[in-house]
CSV table of N, CA and C in Angstrom, one decimal:
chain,number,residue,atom,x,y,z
A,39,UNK,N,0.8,-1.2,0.0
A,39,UNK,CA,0.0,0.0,0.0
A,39,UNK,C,0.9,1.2,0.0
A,40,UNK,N,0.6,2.1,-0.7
A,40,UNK,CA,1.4,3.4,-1.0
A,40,UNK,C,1.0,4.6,0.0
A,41,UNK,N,1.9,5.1,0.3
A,41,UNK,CA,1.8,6.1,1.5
A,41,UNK,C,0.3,7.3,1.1
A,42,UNK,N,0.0,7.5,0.3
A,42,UNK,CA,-0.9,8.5,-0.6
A,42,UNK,C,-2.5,7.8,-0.8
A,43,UNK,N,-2.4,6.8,-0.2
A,43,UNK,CA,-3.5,5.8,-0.4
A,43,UNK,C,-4.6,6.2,0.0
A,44,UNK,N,-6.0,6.4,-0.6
A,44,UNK,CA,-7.2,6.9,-0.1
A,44,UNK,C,-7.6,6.1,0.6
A,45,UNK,N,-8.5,6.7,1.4
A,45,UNK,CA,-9.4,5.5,2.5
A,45,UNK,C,-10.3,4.5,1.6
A,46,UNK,N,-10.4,5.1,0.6
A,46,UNK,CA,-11.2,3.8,0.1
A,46,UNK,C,-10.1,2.6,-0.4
A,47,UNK,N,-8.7,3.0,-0.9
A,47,UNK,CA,-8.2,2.5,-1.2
A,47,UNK,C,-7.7,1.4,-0.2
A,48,UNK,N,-7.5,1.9,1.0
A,48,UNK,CA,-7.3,1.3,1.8
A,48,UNK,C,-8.4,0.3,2.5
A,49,UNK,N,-9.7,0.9,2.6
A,49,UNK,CA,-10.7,-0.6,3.0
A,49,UNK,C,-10.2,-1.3,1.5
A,50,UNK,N,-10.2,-1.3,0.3
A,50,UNK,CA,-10.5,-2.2,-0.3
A,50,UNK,C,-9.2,-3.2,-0.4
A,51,UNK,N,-7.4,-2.4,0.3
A,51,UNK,CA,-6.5,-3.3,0.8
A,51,UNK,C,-6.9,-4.5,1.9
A,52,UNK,N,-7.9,-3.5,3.3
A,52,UNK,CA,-8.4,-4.2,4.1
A,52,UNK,C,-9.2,-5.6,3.9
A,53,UNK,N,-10.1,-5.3,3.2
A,53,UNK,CA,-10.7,-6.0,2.6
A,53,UNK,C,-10.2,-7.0,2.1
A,54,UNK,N,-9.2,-7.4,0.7
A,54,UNK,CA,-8.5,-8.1,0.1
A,54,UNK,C,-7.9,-8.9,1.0
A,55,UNK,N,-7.2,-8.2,2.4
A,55,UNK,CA,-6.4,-9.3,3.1
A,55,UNK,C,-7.4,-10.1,4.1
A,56,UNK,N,-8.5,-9.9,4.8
A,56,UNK,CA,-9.3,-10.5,5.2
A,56,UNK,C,-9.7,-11.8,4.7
A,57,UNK,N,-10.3,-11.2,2.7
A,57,UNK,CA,-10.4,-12.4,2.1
A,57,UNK,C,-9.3,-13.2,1.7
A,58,UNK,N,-8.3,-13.1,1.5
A,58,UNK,CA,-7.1,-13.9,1.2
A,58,UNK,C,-6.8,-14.7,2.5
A,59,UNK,N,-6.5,-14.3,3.6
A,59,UNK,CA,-6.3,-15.2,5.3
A,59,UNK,C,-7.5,-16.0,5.0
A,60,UNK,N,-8.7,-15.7,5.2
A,60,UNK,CA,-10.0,-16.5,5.2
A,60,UNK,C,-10.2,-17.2,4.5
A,61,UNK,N,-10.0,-17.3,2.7
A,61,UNK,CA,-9.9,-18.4,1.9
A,61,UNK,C,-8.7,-19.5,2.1
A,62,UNK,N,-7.3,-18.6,2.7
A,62,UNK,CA,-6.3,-19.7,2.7
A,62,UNK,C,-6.8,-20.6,3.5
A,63,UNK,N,-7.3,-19.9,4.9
A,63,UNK,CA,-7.6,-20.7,6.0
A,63,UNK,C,-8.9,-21.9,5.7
A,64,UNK,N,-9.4,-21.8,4.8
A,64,UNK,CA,-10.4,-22.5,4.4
A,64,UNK,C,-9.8,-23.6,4.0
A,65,UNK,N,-8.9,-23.1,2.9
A,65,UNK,CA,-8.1,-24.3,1.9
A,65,UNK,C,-7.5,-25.3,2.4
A,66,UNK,N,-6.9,-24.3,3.8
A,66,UNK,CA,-6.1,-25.2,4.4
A,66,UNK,C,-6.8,-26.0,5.3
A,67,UNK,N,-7.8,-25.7,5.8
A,67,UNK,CA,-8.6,-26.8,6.7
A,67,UNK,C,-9.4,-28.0,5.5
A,68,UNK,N,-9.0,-27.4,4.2
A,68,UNK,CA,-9.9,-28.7,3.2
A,68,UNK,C,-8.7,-30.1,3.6
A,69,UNK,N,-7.9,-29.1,2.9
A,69,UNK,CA,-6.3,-30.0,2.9
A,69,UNK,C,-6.3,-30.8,4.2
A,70,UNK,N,-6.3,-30.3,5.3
A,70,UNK,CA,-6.1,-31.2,6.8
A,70,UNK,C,-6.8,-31.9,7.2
A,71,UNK,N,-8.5,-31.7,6.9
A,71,UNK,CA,-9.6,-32.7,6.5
A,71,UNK,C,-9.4,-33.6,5.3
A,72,UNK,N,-8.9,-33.5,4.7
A,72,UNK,CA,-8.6,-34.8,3.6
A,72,UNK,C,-7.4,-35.4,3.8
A,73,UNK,N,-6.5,-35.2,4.6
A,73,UNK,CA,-5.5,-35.7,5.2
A,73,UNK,C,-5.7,-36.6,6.6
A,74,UNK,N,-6.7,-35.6,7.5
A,74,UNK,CA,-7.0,-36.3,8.6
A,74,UNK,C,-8.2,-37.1,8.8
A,75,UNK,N,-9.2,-37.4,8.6
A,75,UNK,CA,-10.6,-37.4,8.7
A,75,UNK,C,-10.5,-38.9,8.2
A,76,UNK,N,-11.0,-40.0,8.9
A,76,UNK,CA,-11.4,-41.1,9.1
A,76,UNK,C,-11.3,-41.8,8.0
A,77,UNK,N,-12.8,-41.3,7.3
A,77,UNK,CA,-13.6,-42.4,6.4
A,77,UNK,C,-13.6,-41.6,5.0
A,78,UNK,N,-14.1,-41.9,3.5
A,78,UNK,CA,-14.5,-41.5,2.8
A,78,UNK,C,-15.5,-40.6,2.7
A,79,UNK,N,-16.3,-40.8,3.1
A,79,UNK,CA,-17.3,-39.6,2.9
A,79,UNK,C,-17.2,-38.4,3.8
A,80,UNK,N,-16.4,-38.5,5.2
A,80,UNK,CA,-16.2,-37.0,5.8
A,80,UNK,C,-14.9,-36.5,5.3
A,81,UNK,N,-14.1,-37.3,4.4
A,81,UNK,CA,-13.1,-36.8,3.3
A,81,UNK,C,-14.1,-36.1,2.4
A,82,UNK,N,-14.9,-36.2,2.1
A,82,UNK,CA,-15.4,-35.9,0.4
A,82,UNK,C,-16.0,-34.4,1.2
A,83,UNK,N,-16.6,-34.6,2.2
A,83,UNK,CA,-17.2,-33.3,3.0
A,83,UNK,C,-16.4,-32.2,2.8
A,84,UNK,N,-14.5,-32.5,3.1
A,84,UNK,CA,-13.7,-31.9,3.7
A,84,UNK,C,-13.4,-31.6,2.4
A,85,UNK,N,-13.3,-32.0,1.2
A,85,UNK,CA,-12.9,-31.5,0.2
A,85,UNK,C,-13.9,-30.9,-0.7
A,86,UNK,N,-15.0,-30.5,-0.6
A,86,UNK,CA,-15.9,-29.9,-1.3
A,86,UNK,C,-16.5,-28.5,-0.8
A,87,UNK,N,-16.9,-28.9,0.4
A,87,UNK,CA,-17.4,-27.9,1.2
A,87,UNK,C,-16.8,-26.5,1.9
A,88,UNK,N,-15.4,-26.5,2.7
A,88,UNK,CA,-14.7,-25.5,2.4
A,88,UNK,C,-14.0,-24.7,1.7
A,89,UNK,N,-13.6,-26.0,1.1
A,89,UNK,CA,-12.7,-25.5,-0.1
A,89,UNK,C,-13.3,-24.6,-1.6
A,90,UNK,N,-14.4,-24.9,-1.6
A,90,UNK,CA,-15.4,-24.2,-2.8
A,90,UNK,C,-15.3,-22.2,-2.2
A,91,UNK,N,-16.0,-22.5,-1.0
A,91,UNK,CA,-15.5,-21.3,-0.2
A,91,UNK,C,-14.3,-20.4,-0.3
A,92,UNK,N,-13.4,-21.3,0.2
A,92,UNK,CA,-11.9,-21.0,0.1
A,92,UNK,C,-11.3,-20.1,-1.4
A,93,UNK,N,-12.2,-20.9,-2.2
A,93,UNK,CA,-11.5,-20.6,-3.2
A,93,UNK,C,-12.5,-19.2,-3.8
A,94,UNK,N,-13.7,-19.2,-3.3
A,94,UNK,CA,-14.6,-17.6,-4.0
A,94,UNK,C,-14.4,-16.8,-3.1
A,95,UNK,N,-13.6,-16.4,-1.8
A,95,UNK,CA,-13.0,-15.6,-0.8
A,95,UNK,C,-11.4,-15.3,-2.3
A,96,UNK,N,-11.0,-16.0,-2.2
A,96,UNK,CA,-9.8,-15.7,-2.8
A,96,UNK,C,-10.0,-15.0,-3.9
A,97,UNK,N,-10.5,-15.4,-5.1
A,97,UNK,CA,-11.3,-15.1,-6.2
A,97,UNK,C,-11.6,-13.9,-5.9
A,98,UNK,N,-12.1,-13.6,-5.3
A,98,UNK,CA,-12.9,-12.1,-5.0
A,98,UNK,C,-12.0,-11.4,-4.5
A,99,UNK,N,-11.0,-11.5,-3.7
A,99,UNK,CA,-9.8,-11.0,-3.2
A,99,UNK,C,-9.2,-10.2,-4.7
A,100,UNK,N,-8.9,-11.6,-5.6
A,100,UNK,CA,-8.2,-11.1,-6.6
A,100,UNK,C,-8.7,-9.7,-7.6
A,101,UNK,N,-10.0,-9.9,-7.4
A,101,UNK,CA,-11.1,-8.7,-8.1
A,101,UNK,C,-11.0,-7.7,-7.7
A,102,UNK,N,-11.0,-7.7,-6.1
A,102,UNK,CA,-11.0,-6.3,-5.5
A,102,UNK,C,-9.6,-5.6,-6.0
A,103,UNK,N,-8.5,-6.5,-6.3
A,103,UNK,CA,-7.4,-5.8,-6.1
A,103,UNK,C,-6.8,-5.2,-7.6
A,104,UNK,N,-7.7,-6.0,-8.3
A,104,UNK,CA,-7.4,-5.6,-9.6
A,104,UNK,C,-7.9,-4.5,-10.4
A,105,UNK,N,-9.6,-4.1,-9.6
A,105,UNK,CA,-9.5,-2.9,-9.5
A,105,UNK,C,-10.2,-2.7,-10.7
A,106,UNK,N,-10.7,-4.0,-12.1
A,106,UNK,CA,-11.2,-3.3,-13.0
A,106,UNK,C,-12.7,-4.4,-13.0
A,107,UNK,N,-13.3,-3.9,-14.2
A,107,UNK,CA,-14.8,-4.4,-14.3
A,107,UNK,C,-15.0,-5.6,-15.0
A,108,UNK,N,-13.4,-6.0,-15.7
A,108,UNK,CA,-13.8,-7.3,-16.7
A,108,UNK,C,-13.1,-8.6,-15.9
A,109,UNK,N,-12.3,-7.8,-15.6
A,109,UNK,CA,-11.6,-9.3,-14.5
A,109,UNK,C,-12.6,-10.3,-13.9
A,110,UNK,N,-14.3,-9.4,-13.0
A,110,UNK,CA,-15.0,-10.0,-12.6
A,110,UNK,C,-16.1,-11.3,-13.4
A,111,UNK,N,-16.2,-11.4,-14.6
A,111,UNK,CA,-17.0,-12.5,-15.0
A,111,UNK,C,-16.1,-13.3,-15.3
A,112,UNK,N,-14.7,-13.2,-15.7
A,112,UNK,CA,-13.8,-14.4,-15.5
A,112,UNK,C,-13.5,-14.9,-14.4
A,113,UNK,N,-13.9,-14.2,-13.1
A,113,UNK,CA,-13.1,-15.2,-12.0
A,113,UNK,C,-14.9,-15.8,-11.8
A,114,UNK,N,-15.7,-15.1,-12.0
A,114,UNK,CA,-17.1,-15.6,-11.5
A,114,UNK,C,-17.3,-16.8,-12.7
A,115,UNK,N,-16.8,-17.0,-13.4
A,115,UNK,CA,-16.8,-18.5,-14.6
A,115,UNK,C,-16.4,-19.4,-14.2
A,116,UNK,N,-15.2,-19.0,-13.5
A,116,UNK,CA,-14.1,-20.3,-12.6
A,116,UNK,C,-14.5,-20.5,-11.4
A,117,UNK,N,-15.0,-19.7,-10.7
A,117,UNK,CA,-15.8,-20.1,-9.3
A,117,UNK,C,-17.2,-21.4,-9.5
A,118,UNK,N,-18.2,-20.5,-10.3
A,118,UNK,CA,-19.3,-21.3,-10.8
A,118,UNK,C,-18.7,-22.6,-11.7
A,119,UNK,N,-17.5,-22.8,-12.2
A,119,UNK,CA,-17.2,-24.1,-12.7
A,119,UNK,C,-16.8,-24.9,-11.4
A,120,UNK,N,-16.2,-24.4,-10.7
A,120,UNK,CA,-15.8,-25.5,-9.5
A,120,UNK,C,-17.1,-25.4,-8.6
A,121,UNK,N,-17.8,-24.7,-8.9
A,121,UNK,CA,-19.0,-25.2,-7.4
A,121,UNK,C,-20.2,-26.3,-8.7
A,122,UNK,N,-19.9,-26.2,-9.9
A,122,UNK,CA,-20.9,-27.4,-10.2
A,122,UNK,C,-20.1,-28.4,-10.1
A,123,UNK,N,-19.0,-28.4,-10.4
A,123,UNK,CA,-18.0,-30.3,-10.6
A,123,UNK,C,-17.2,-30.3,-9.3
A,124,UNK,N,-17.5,-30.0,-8.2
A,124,UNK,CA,-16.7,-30.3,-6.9
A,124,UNK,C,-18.2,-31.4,-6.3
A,125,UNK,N,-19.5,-31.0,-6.3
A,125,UNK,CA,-20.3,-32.0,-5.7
A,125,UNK,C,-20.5,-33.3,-6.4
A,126,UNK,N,-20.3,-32.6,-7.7
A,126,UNK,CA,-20.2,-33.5,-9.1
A,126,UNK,C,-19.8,-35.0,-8.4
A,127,UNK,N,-18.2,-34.7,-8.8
A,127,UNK,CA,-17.4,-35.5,-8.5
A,127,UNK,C,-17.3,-36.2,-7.4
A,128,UNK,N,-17.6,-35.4,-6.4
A,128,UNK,CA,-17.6,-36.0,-5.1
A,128,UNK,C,-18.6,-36.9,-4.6
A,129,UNK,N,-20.1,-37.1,-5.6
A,129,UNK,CA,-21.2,-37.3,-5.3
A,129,UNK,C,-20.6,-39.0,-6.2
A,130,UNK,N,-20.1,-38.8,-7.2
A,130,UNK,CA,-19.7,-40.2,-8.1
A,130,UNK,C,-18.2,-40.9,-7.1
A,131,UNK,N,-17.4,-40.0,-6.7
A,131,UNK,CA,-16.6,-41.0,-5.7
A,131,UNK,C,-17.1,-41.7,-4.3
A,132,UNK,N,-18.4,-40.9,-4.6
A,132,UNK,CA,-19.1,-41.7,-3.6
A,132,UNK,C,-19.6,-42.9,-3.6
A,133,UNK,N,-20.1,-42.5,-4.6
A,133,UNK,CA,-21.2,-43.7,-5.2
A,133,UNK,C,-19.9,-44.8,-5.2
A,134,UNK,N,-19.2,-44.3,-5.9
A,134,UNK,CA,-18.3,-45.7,-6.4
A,134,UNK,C,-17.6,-46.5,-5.1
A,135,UNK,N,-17.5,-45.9,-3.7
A,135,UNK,CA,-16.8,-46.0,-2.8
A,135,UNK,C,-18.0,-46.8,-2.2
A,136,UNK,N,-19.2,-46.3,-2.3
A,136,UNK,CA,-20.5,-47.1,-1.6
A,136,UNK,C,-20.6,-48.2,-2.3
A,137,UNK,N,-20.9,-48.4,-3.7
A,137,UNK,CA,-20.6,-49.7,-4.3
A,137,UNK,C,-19.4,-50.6,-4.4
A,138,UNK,N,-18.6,-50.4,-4.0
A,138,UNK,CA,-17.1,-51.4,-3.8
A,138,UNK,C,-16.9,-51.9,-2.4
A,139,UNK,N,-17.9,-50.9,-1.5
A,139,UNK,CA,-17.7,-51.2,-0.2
A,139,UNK,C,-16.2,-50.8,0.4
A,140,UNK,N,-16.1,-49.4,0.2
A,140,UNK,CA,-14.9,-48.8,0.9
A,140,UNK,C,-15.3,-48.0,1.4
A,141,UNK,N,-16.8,-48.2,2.1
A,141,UNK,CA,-16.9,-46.7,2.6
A,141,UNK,C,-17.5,-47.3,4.3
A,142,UNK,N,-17.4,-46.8,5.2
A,142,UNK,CA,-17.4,-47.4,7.0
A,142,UNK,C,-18.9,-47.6,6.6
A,143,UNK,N,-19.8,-48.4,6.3
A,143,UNK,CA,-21.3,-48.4,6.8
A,143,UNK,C,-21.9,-48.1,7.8
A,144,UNK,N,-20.7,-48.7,9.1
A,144,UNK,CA,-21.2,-48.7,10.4
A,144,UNK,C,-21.0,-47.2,11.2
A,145,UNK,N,-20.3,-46.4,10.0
A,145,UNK,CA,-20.7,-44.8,10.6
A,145,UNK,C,-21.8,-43.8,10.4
A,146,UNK,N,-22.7,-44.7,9.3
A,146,UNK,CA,-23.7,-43.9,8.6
A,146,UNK,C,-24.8,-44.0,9.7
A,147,UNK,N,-25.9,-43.0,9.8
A,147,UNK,CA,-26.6,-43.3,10.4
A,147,UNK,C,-27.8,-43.6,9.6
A,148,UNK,N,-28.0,-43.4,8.4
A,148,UNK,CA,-29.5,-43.9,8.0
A,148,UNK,C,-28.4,-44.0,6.7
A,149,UNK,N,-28.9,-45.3,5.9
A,149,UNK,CA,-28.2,-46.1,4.8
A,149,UNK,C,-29.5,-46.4,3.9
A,150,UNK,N,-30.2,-44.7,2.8
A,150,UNK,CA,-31.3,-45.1,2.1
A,150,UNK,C,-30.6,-45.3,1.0
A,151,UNK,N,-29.3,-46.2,0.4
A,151,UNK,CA,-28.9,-46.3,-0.9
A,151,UNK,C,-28.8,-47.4,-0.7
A,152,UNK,N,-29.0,-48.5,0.1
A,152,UNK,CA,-29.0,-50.1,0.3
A,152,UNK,C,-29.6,-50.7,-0.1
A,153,UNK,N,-31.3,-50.4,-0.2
A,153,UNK,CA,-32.1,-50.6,-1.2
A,153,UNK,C,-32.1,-50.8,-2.7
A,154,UNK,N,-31.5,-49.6,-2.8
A,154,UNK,CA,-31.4,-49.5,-4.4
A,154,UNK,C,-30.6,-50.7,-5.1
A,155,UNK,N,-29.6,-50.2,-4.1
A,155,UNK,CA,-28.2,-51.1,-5.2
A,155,UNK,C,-28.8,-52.4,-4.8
A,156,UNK,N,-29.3,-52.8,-3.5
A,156,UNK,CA,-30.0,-54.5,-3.6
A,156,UNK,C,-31.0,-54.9,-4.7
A,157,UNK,N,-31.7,-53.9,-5.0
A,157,UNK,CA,-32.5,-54.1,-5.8
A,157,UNK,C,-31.6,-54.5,-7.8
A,158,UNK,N,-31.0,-53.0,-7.7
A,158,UNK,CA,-30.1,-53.1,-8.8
A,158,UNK,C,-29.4,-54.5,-9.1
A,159,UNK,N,-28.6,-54.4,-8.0
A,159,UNK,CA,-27.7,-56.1,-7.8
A,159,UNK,C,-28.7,-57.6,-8.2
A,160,UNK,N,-30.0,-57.0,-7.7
A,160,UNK,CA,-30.7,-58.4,-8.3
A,160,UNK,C,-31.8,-58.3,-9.6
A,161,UNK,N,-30.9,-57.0,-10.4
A,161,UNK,CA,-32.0,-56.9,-11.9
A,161,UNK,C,-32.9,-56.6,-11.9
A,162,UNK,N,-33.5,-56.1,-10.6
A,162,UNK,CA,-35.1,-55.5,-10.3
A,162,UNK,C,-35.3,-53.7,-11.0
A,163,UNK,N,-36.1,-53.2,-11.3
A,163,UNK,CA,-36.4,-52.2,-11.6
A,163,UNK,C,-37.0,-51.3,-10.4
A,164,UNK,N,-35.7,-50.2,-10.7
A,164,UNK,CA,-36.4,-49.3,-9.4
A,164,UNK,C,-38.1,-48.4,-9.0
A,165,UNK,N,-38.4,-48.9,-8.0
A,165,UNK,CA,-39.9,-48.2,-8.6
A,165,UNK,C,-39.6,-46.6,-7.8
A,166,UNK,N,-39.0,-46.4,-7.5
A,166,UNK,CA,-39.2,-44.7,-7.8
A,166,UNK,C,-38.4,-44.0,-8.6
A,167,UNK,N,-38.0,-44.6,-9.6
A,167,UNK,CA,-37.1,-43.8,-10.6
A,167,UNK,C,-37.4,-44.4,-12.1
């Protein structure tokens, strides 16, 4: 920040560094949750759900600092791409981790996809889909 800096200039430094700590801090608790965290699916939690965050604090960081009006629909294209393919994906490594049986059963508390795939597994047709 330059000694001549207006006050606006300065909340919008303020600003910037709030969201850059807060997103890292996000990122970093995705990272420590997918490193620490038990089972698969409170992995998949830890990797979706903060980190989507993490990353439109930052994103927006970058905007403020940049200071013009076209930067903003490119970082908002890259945000909105990772918040549709982060559940995306996470929702299919699920699935695939529930069908292989790598995922704890005995931590779930209500198990309504046992059905299905019993049903599936024995060639039946689902009656609600």
């Amino acid at each position: 920040m330059s000694p001549d800096a207006t006050g606006v200039d300065a909340v919008i430094d303020g600003v910037t560094a709030v969201f850059l700590v807060v997103g890292a801090l996000m990122s970093l608790g995705a990272a420590v949750g997918l490193l620490r965290f038990p089972d698969l699916m409170s992995r998949m939690h830890a990797a979706t759900k903060p980190q989507v965050l993490g990353l439109f604090l930052m994103l927006a960081a970058i905007g403020l600092q940049m200071r013009t009006w076209w930067v903003w629909p490119v970082l908002l294209v890259a945000w909105i791409f990772q918040l549709l393919t982060a559940p995306v994906s996470a929702h299919m490594v699920g699935r695939a981790a529930y069908r292989t049986k790598h995922g704890h059963r005995e931590m779930l508390t209500k198990d309504e996809l046992e059905a299905v795939v019993q049903r599936a597994a024995a060639g039946q047709a689902d009656p609600e889909g």
